[in-house]
PDB file of C-alpha atoms in Angstrom:
ATOM      1  CA  MET A   1      12.220  13.753  -6.835  1.00 57.00           C
ATOM      2  CA  SER A   2      10.591  15.033  -9.915  1.00 61.00           C
ATOM      3  CA  ALA A   3       6.951  14.097 -10.909  1.00 75.00           C
ATOM      4  CA  ARG A   4       8.716  13.145 -14.223  1.00 89.00           C
ATOM      5  CA  THR A   5       9.857  10.376 -12.342  1.00 94.00           C
ATOM      6  CA  LEU A   6       6.254   8.972 -11.818  1.00 97.00           C
ATOM      7  CA  ASP A   7       5.848   7.486 -15.019  1.00 97.00           C
ATOM      8  CA  PRO A   8       9.053   5.231 -15.173  1.00 98.00           C
ATOM      9  CA  VAL A   9       8.060   4.071 -11.511  1.00 98.00           C
ATOM     10  CA  ILE A  10       4.490   3.129 -12.944  1.00 98.00           C
ATOM     11  CA  ALA A  11       6.525   1.055 -15.578  1.00 98.00           C
ATOM     12  CA  ILE A  12       8.548  -0.541 -13.058  1.00 98.00           C
ATOM     13  CA  ALA A  13       5.622  -1.501 -11.572  1.00 98.00           C
ATOM     14  CA  ARG A  14       3.649  -2.868 -14.162  1.00 98.00           C
ATOM     15  CA  ALA A  15       6.683  -4.913 -14.957  1.00 98.00           C
ATOM     16  CA  ALA A  16       6.593  -6.279 -11.415  1.00 98.00           C
ATOM     17  CA  GLY A  17       2.927  -7.005 -11.941  1.00 98.00           C
ATOM     18  CA  GLY A  18       4.111  -8.917 -14.919  1.00 97.00           C
ATOM     19  CA  GLU A  19       6.309 -11.195 -12.951  1.00 96.00           C
ATOM     20  CA  ILE A  20       3.427 -11.892 -10.258  1.00 96.00           C
ATOM     21  CA  LEU A  21       0.697 -12.418 -12.792  1.00 96.00           C
ATOM     22  CA  ALA A  22       3.215 -15.507 -14.731  1.00 93.00           C
ATOM     23  CA  HIS A  23       3.150 -17.362 -11.626  1.00 92.00           C
ATOM     24  CA  TYR A  24      -0.870 -16.631 -10.591  1.00 92.00           C
ATOM     25  CA  ALA A  25      -1.799 -18.801 -13.440  1.00 77.00           C
ATOM     26  CA  ASP A  26       0.057 -22.116 -11.986  1.00 71.00           C
ATOM     27  CA  THR A  27       0.010 -23.797  -8.920  1.00 69.00           C
ATOM     28  CA  ILE A  28       1.225 -21.199  -5.642  1.00 80.00           C
ATOM     29  CA  ALA A  29       3.612 -23.104  -3.679  1.00 74.00           C
ATOM     30  CA  SER A  30       4.272 -20.855  -0.682  1.00 78.00           C
ATOM     31  CA  ARG A  31       6.841 -21.287   2.558  1.00 84.00           C
ATOM     32  CA  ARG A  32       6.283 -19.494   6.047  1.00 80.00           C
ATOM     33  CA  LYS A  33       8.507 -16.664   6.906  1.00 80.00           C
ATOM     34  CA  ALA A  34       9.797 -16.148  10.259  1.00 76.00           C
ATOM     35  CA  ASP A  35       7.209 -13.668  11.441  1.00 79.00           C
ATOM     36  CA  GLY A  36       4.483 -16.564  10.178  1.00 73.00           C
ATOM     37  CA  SER A  37       3.406 -14.743   6.858  1.00 84.00           C
ATOM     38  CA  PRO A  38       3.430 -16.331   3.642  1.00 85.00           C
ATOM     39  CA  VAL A  39       5.970 -15.721   0.732  1.00 88.00           C
ATOM     40  CA  THR A  40       5.875 -16.823  -2.648  1.00 91.00           C
ATOM     41  CA  ALA A  41       8.013 -17.197  -5.868  1.00 92.00           C
ATOM     42  CA  ALA A  42       5.826 -14.115  -7.256  1.00 94.00           C
ATOM     43  CA  ASP A  43       7.184 -11.995  -4.157  1.00 95.00           C
ATOM     44  CA  HIS A  44      10.739 -13.013  -5.155  1.00 95.00           C
ATOM     45  CA  ALA A  45      10.262 -12.441  -8.595  1.00 96.00           C
ATOM     46  CA  ALA A  46       8.552  -9.328  -8.481  1.00 97.00           C
ATOM     47  CA  GLU A  47      11.162  -8.006  -6.394  1.00 98.00           C
ATOM     48  CA  ALA A  48      14.009  -8.647  -8.485  1.00 98.00           C
ATOM     49  CA  ALA A  49      12.600  -6.903 -11.011  1.00 98.00           C
ATOM     50  CA  ILE A  50      11.803  -3.701  -9.083  1.00 98.00           C
ATOM     51  CA  VAL A  51      15.153  -3.712  -7.423  1.00 98.00           C
ATOM     52  CA  ALA A  52      16.362  -3.849 -11.127  1.00 98.00           C
ATOM     53  CA  GLY A  53      14.401  -0.816 -12.313  1.00 98.00           C
ATOM     54  CA  LEU A  54      15.405   1.275  -9.512  1.00 98.00           C
ATOM     55  CA  ALA A  55      19.027   0.837  -9.526  1.00 98.00           C
ATOM     56  CA  ALA A  56      18.760   1.867 -13.157  1.00 98.00           C
ATOM     57  CA  LEU A  57      16.390   4.715 -12.871  1.00 97.00           C
ATOM     58  CA  ASP A  58      17.958   5.823  -9.592  1.00 96.00           C
ATOM     59  CA  PRO A  59      21.545   4.505  -9.217  1.00 96.00           C
ATOM     60  CA  GLY A  60      23.101   3.913  -5.339  1.00 95.00           C
ATOM     61  CA  CYS A  61      19.831   5.271  -3.652  1.00 96.00           C
ATOM     62  CA  PRO A  62      19.042   2.506  -1.106  1.00 97.00           C
ATOM     63  CA  VAL A  63      16.000   0.385  -1.977  1.00 98.00           C
ATOM     64  CA  VAL A  64      14.253  -1.123   1.607  1.00 98.00           C
ATOM     65  CA  SER A  65      12.223  -4.358   0.087  1.00 97.00           C
ATOM     66  CA  GLU A  66      10.318  -6.573   2.437  1.00 95.00           C
ATOM     67  CA  GLU A  67      11.871  -9.948   1.103  1.00 95.00           C
ATOM     68  CA  LEU A  68      15.418  -8.317   1.189  1.00 96.00           C
ATOM     69  CA  VAL A  69      14.838  -7.084   4.758  1.00 96.00           C
ATOM     70  CA  GLU A  70      13.518 -10.460   5.921  1.00 93.00           C
ATOM     71  CA  SER A  71      16.696 -11.923   4.338  1.00 93.00           C
ATOM     72  CA  GLY A  72      18.817  -9.370   6.501  1.00 94.00           C
ATOM     73  CA  GLN A  73      19.771  -7.000   3.368  1.00 95.00           C
ATOM     74  CA  ILE A  74      18.956  -3.835   5.339  1.00 95.00           C
ATOM     75  CA  PRO A  75      20.845  -0.463   3.657  1.00 95.00           C
ATOM     76  CA  ASP A  76      22.012   2.154   5.554  1.00 92.00           C
ATOM     77  CA  ILE A  77      19.226   4.879   5.241  1.00 94.00           C
ATOM     78  CA  ALA A  78      20.453   7.275   7.895  1.00 87.00           C
ATOM     79  CA  ALA A  79      19.567  10.909   6.587  1.00 81.00           C
ATOM     80  CA  ARG A  80      19.013   9.656   3.235  1.00 91.00           C
ATOM     81  CA  ALA A  81      16.449   9.352   0.461  1.00 97.00           C
ATOM     82  CA  PHE A  82      15.004   5.517  -0.139  1.00 98.00           C
ATOM     83  CA  TRP A  83      13.019   3.559  -2.161  1.00 98.00           C
ATOM     84  CA  CYS A  84      10.200   1.607   0.175  1.00 98.00           C
ATOM     85  CA  VAL A  85       8.955  -1.602  -1.710  1.00 98.00           C
ATOM     86  CA  ASP A  86       6.732  -4.250  -0.963  1.00 98.00           C
ATOM     87  CA  PRO A  87       6.879  -6.351  -4.172  1.00 98.00           C
ATOM     88  CA  LEU A  88       3.886  -8.038  -3.357  1.00 97.00           C
ATOM     89  CA  ASP A  89       1.221  -6.627  -0.947  1.00 96.00           C
ATOM     90  CA  GLY A  90      -1.765  -9.003  -0.242  1.00 93.00           C
ATOM     91  CA  THR A  91       0.308 -12.347  -0.617  1.00 92.00           C
ATOM     92  CA  LYS A  92      -2.534 -14.120   1.038  1.00 91.00           C
ATOM     93  CA  GLU A  93      -5.044 -12.796  -1.258  1.00 93.00           C
ATOM     94  CA  PHE A  94      -2.308 -14.028  -4.090  1.00 93.00           C
ATOM     95  CA  ILE A  95      -2.401 -17.584  -2.858  1.00 92.00           C
ATOM     96  CA  ALA A  96      -6.606 -17.203  -2.529  1.00 91.00           C
ATOM     97  CA  ARG A  97      -6.868 -16.001  -6.133  1.00 92.00           C
ATOM     98  CA  THR A  98      -8.897 -12.754  -4.733  1.00 93.00           C
ATOM     99  CA  ASP A  99      -7.513 -10.862  -6.909  1.00 96.00           C
ATOM    100  CA  GLU A 100      -6.694  -8.151  -4.376  1.00 96.00           C
ATOM    101  CA  PHE A 101      -3.134  -7.726  -4.089  1.00 97.00           C
ATOM    102  CA  VAL A 102      -0.923  -4.968  -5.540  1.00 98.00           C
ATOM    103  CA  VAL A 103       2.469  -3.762  -5.920  1.00 98.00           C
ATOM    104  CA  CYS A 104       3.699  -0.885  -3.742  1.00 98.00           C
ATOM    105  CA  ILE A 105       6.786   1.224  -4.788  1.00 98.00           C
ATOM    106  CA  ALA A 106       7.036   4.768  -2.386  1.00 98.00           C
ATOM    107  CA  ARG A 107      10.158   7.124  -2.467  1.00 98.00           C
ATOM    108  CA  ILE A 108      10.866   8.496   1.295  1.00 98.00           C
ATOM    109  CA  GLU A 109      12.237  11.848   1.744  1.00 97.00           C
ATOM    110  CA  HIS A 110      13.188  13.627   5.135  1.00 96.00           C
ATOM    111  CA  GLY A 111      10.842  10.488   6.745  1.00 96.00           C
ATOM    112  CA  ALA A 112       7.931  11.135   4.623  1.00 97.00           C
ATOM    113  CA  PRO A 113       6.450   9.489   1.238  1.00 98.00           C
ATOM    114  CA  VAL A 114       6.691  11.689  -1.672  1.00 97.00           C
ATOM    115  CA  LEU A 115       6.022   9.357  -4.589  1.00 98.00           C
ATOM    116  CA  GLY A 116       3.825   6.458  -4.648  1.00 98.00           C
ATOM    117  CA  VAL A 117       2.881   3.616  -7.045  1.00 98.00           C
ATOM    118  CA  LEU A 118       0.088   0.828  -6.150  1.00 98.00           C
ATOM    119  CA  TYR A 119      -0.536  -1.641  -9.298  1.00 98.00           C
ATOM    120  CA  ALA A 120      -2.789  -4.152  -8.928  1.00 98.00           C
ATOM    121  CA  PRO A 121      -1.933  -6.715 -11.946  1.00 98.00           C
ATOM    122  CA  ALA A 122      -4.953  -9.156 -11.801  1.00 97.00           C
ATOM    123  CA  LEU A 123      -6.998  -5.864 -12.050  1.00 97.00           C
ATOM    124  CA  ASP A 124      -5.036  -4.238 -13.746  1.00 98.00           C
ATOM    125  CA  VAL A 125      -5.592  -1.017 -12.228  1.00 98.00           C
ATOM    126  CA  THR A 126      -2.697   1.656 -11.083  1.00 98.00           C
ATOM    127  CA  TYR A 127      -2.974   4.578  -8.301  1.00 98.00           C
ATOM    128  CA  ALA A 128      -0.256   6.865  -8.243  1.00 98.00           C
ATOM    129  CA  ALA A 129       0.796  10.437  -7.109  1.00 98.00           C
ATOM    130  CA  ALA A 130       4.184  12.592  -6.873  1.00 97.00           C
ATOM    131  CA  GLY A 131       2.967  15.344  -4.624  1.00 96.00           C
ATOM    132  CA  PRO A 132      -0.186  17.027  -3.557  1.00 97.00           C
ATOM    133  CA  GLY A 133      -3.014  16.991  -6.026  1.00 97.00           C
ATOM    134  CA  SER A 134      -1.166  14.910  -8.491  1.00 97.00           C
ATOM    135  CA  ALA A 135      -3.090  11.479  -7.608  1.00 98.00           C
ATOM    136  CA  ILE A 136      -4.380   9.610 -10.403  1.00 98.00           C
ATOM    137  CA  LYS A 137      -5.875   6.300 -11.400  1.00 98.00           C
ATOM    138  CA  ILE A 138      -5.113   4.302 -14.562  1.00 98.00           C
ATOM    139  CA  GLU A 139      -8.174   2.165 -15.332  1.00 97.00           C
ATOM    140  CA  ARG A 140      -7.568  -1.216 -17.031  1.00 96.00           C
ATOM    141  CA  THR A 141      -8.630   0.604 -20.755  1.00 96.00           C
ATOM    142  CA  GLY A 142      -5.641   2.746 -20.359  1.00 95.00           C
ATOM    143  CA  GLU A 143      -7.757   5.852 -19.271  1.00 96.00           C
ATOM    144  CA  ARG A 144      -5.949   8.225 -16.951  1.00 97.00           C
ATOM    145  CA  ARG A 145      -7.853  10.329 -14.841  1.00 97.00           C
ATOM    146  CA  PRO A 146      -7.034  12.507 -11.710  1.00 98.00           C
ATOM    147  CA  ILE A 147      -8.616  11.483  -8.303  1.00 98.00           C
ATOM    148  CA  ALA A 148      -9.674  13.006  -4.766  1.00 98.00           C
ATOM    149  CA  ALA A 149     -10.660  11.718  -1.728  1.00 98.00           C
ATOM    150  CA  ARG A 150     -14.010  12.975  -0.039  1.00 98.00           C
ATOM    151  CA  VAL A 151     -15.312  14.431   2.894  1.00 97.00           C
ATOM    152  CA  VAL A 152     -17.633  11.643   4.593  1.00 95.00           C
ATOM    153  CA  PRO A 153     -20.889  11.839   3.400  1.00 95.00           C
ATOM    154  CA  ALA A 154     -23.858  12.926   5.585  1.00 94.00           C
ATOM    155  CA  ASP A 155     -25.481  10.103   5.679  1.00 95.00           C
ATOM    156  CA  GLY A 156     -22.129   8.216   6.934  1.00 95.00           C
ATOM    157  CA  ALA A 157     -18.888   6.516   6.314  1.00 96.00           C
ATOM    158  CA  VAL A 158     -17.797   4.115   4.090  1.00 97.00           C
ATOM    159  CA  VAL A 159     -15.135   1.709   5.784  1.00 95.00           C
ATOM    160  CA  LEU A 160     -12.922  -0.892   4.558  1.00 94.00           C
ATOM    161  CA  ASP A 161     -12.162  -3.963   6.595  1.00 89.00           C
ATOM    162  CA  SER A 162      -9.107  -5.953   5.960  1.00 84.00           C
ATOM    163  CA  ARG A 163      -9.879  -9.140   4.509  1.00 74.00           C
ATOM    164  CA  SER A 164      -7.265 -11.213   5.841  1.00 69.00           C
ATOM    165  CA  HIS A 165      -6.429  -9.008   9.433  1.00 67.00           C
ATOM    166  CA  ARG A 166      -9.593  -8.276  11.102  1.00 62.00           C
ATOM    167  CA  ASP A 167      -9.580  -6.278  13.919  1.00 63.00           C
ATOM    168  CA  GLY A 168     -12.891  -7.180  15.190  1.00 69.00           C
ATOM    169  CA  ALA A 169     -14.200  -5.959  18.476  1.00 78.00           C
ATOM    170  CA  GLU A 170     -11.561  -3.341  18.459  1.00 83.00           C
ATOM    171  CA  LEU A 171     -12.612  -1.633  15.407  1.00 83.00           C
ATOM    172  CA  ASP A 172     -16.075  -2.009  16.337  1.00 86.00           C
ATOM    173  CA  ARG A 173     -15.600  -0.021  19.507  1.00 89.00           C
ATOM    174  CA  TRP A 174     -13.480   2.798  18.036  1.00 88.00           C
ATOM    175  CA  LEU A 175     -15.894   2.980  14.999  1.00 87.00           C
ATOM    176  CA  ALA A 176     -19.064   3.149  17.444  1.00 87.00           C
ATOM    177  CA  GLU A 177     -17.159   6.327  19.462  1.00 88.00           C
ATOM    178  CA  HIS A 178     -15.570   8.412  16.578  1.00 84.00           C
ATOM    179  CA  HIS A 179     -17.910   7.827  13.447  1.00 82.00           C
ATOM    180  CA  ARG A 180     -21.230   7.271  11.783  1.00 89.00           C
ATOM    181  CA  VAL A 181     -20.745   4.250   9.438  1.00 94.00           C
ATOM    182  CA  ARG A 182     -23.247   3.841   6.675  1.00 95.00           C
ATOM    183  CA  GLU A 183     -21.488   0.585   4.798  1.00 95.00           C
ATOM    184  CA  ARG A 184     -18.363  -1.582   5.786  1.00 92.00           C
ATOM    185  CA  ARG A 185     -16.802  -3.330   2.891  1.00 93.00           C
ATOM    186  CA  VAL A 186     -14.101  -5.787   2.913  1.00 92.00           C
ATOM    187  CA  CYS A 187     -11.024  -5.742   1.089  1.00 93.00           C
ATOM    188  CA  GLY A 188      -7.556  -7.154   0.820  1.00 90.00           C
ATOM    189  CA  SER A 189      -3.943  -5.416   0.389  1.00 94.00           C
ATOM    190  CA  ALA A 190      -2.983  -1.823   0.191  1.00 97.00           C
ATOM    191  CA  LEU A 191      -5.505  -1.420  -2.562  1.00 97.00           C
ATOM    192  CA  LYS A 192      -7.675  -0.017   0.281  1.00 97.00           C
ATOM    193  CA  PHE A 193      -5.376   3.055   0.327  1.00 98.00           C
ATOM    194  CA  GLY A 194      -6.611   3.867  -3.271  1.00 98.00           C
ATOM    195  CA  LEU A 195      -9.972   3.378  -2.650  1.00 98.00           C
ATOM    196  CA  VAL A 196      -9.955   5.851  -0.163  1.00 98.00           C
ATOM    197  CA  ALA A 197      -8.004   7.887  -2.511  1.00 98.00           C
ATOM    198  CA  GLU A 198     -10.355   7.758  -5.372  1.00 98.00           C
ATOM    199  CA  GLY A 199     -13.343   8.921  -2.960  1.00 98.00           C
ATOM    200  CA  ALA A 200     -14.774   5.169  -3.172  1.00 98.00           C
ATOM    201  CA  ALA A 201     -14.540   4.665   0.726  1.00 98.00           C
ATOM    202  CA  ASP A 202     -13.819   7.154   3.506  1.00 98.00           C
ATOM    203  CA  ILE A 203     -11.903   4.959   6.456  1.00 97.00           C
ATOM    204  CA  TYR A 204      -9.519   2.268   6.635  1.00 96.00           C
ATOM    205  CA  ALA A 205      -8.514   1.878  10.020  1.00 94.00           C
ATOM    206  CA  ARG A 206      -5.542  -0.459  11.051  1.00 93.00           C
ATOM    207  CA  PHE A 207      -4.923  -1.625  14.834  1.00 90.00           C
ATOM    208  CA  GLY A 208      -1.654  -3.364  15.639  1.00 85.00           C
ATOM    209  CA  ASN A 209       1.529  -3.418  13.574  1.00 91.00           C
ATOM    210  CA  THR A 210       2.181  -3.071  10.173  1.00 94.00           C
ATOM    211  CA  SER A 211       5.789  -2.475   8.104  1.00 96.00           C
ATOM    212  CA  GLU A 212       6.581   0.473   6.483  1.00 98.00           C
ATOM    213  CA  TRP A 213       6.312  -0.685   3.105  1.00 98.00           C
ATOM    214  CA  ASP A 214       2.946  -2.242   4.004  1.00 97.00           C
ATOM    215  CA  THR A 215       1.609   1.818   3.740  1.00 98.00           C
ATOM    216  CA  ALA A 216       4.142   3.985   2.073  1.00 98.00           C
ATOM    217  CA  ALA A 217       2.974   3.845  -1.176  1.00 98.00           C
ATOM    218  CA  GLY A 218      -0.526   4.123  -0.277  1.00 98.00           C
ATOM    219  CA  HIS A 219      -0.032   6.949   2.284  1.00 98.00           C
ATOM    220  CA  ALA A 220       1.811   8.923  -0.318  1.00 98.00           C
ATOM    221  CA  VAL A 221      -1.266   8.272  -3.425  1.00 98.00           C
ATOM    222  CA  LEU A 222      -3.723   8.993  -0.597  1.00 98.00           C
ATOM    223  CA  GLU A 223      -1.951  12.367   0.753  1.00 98.00           C
ATOM    224  CA  ALA A 224      -1.443  13.520  -2.827  1.00 98.00           C
ATOM    225  CA  ALA A 225      -5.586  13.129  -2.695  1.00 98.00           C
ATOM    226  CA  GLY A 226      -6.212  15.197   0.016  1.00 98.00           C
ATOM    227  CA  GLY A 227      -6.475  12.403   2.691  1.00 98.00           C
ATOM    228  CA  SER A 228      -4.244  11.535   5.768  1.00 98.00           C
ATOM    229  CA  VAL A 229      -2.576   8.654   7.467  1.00 98.00           C
ATOM    230  CA  LEU A 230      -2.297   9.121  11.010  1.00 98.00           C
ATOM    231  CA  GLY A 231      -1.290   7.031  14.011  1.00 96.00           C
ATOM    232  CA  PHE A 232      -3.721   6.923  16.760  1.00 93.00           C
ATOM    233  CA  ASP A 233      -1.958   9.637  18.655  1.00 94.00           C
ATOM    234  CA  GLY A 234      -2.837  12.393  15.660  1.00 95.00           C
ATOM    235  CA  ALA A 235       0.801  12.770  14.819  1.00 97.00           C
ATOM    236  CA  ARG A 236       1.315  11.886  10.748  1.00 97.00           C
ATOM    237  CA  LEU A 237       2.542   8.510   9.813  1.00 97.00           C
ATOM    238  CA  ALA A 238       6.727   8.861   9.330  1.00 97.00           C
ATOM    239  CA  TYR A 239       9.139   6.512   7.780  1.00 98.00           C
ATOM    240  CA  GLY A 240      12.551   5.245   8.238  1.00 97.00           C
ATOM    241  CA  LYS A 241      11.655   4.311  11.769  1.00 95.00           C
ATOM    242  CA  PRO A 242      13.485   1.238  13.806  1.00 91.00           C
ATOM    243  CA  LYS A 243      12.702  -1.815  12.055  1.00 94.00           C
ATOM    244  CA  PHE A 244      10.345  -0.403   9.762  1.00 97.00           C
ATOM    245  CA  LEU A 245       7.742  -0.918  11.889  1.00 96.00           C
ATOM    246  CA  ASN A 246       4.591   0.969  12.097  1.00 96.00           C
ATOM    247  CA  HIS A 247       1.812   0.975  14.840  1.00 93.00           C
ATOM    248  CA  GLY A 248      -1.383   1.584  14.431  1.00 92.00           C
ATOM    249  CA  PHE A 249      -3.121   3.935  12.055  1.00 96.00           C
ATOM    250  CA  VAL A 250      -6.183   5.652  10.379  1.00 97.00           C
ATOM    251  CA  ALA A 251      -6.241   6.268   6.680  1.00 98.00           C
ATOM    252  CA  ARG A 252      -8.906   8.477   5.883  1.00 97.00           C
ATOM    253  CA  GLY A 253     -10.293  11.003   3.057  1.00 98.00           C
ATOM    254  CA  ARG A 254     -10.907  15.119   3.562  1.00 96.00           C
ATOM    255  CA  VAL A 255     -12.160  16.316   6.791  1.00 88.00           C
TER     256      VAL A 255
END
């Protein structure tokens, strides 16, 4: 997949963000899915925009998207490249109106994310990448600049805690064993990957399970910026796994 594909995917993510914002001004109604997580009309509207956009951009390539998978629409991805999509990552943040929610689109080839776009519609900020050294941030003003993850500063790491999925004592123990911590910040959604990728933070550790669409786009951006996303066993997070399920991981900047 060529880096020339990145701008069309950014445009698809922004179109999905427009669908989300059209619902943001209204009363937000949600229902609970089988796993207990919430879903809204904005999730489905964004997903429809993304699926249509990817079908036009890359005809015939499978799309693994959160709400489609939840409804039983699971494409055959055996030995194939595919798109991995979370149309609205941070639905809880969307409902709570924190502005910390993102559109996530990633391209997976040979089990690895090779292109990723994170678009935060309420903030109008984009993080995107298509290969090593290509990571960019597009500001609200439209300014586009290269970004790079940083080495942990000598005075300690800035660690990102999830706003909706707090790991509490387990994270406290792990940090005490492995890192000197200067500051801990709370942030929602896959936006955390972008903050590490641009060098505004150093570590985002997640215990427990996530789905591949929660991490794929952020993983692509962070790796392109010089960082990594590894399981607690030290192996690079892989994609196309059974049920698209991740176990715990650590996203970090340069080492």
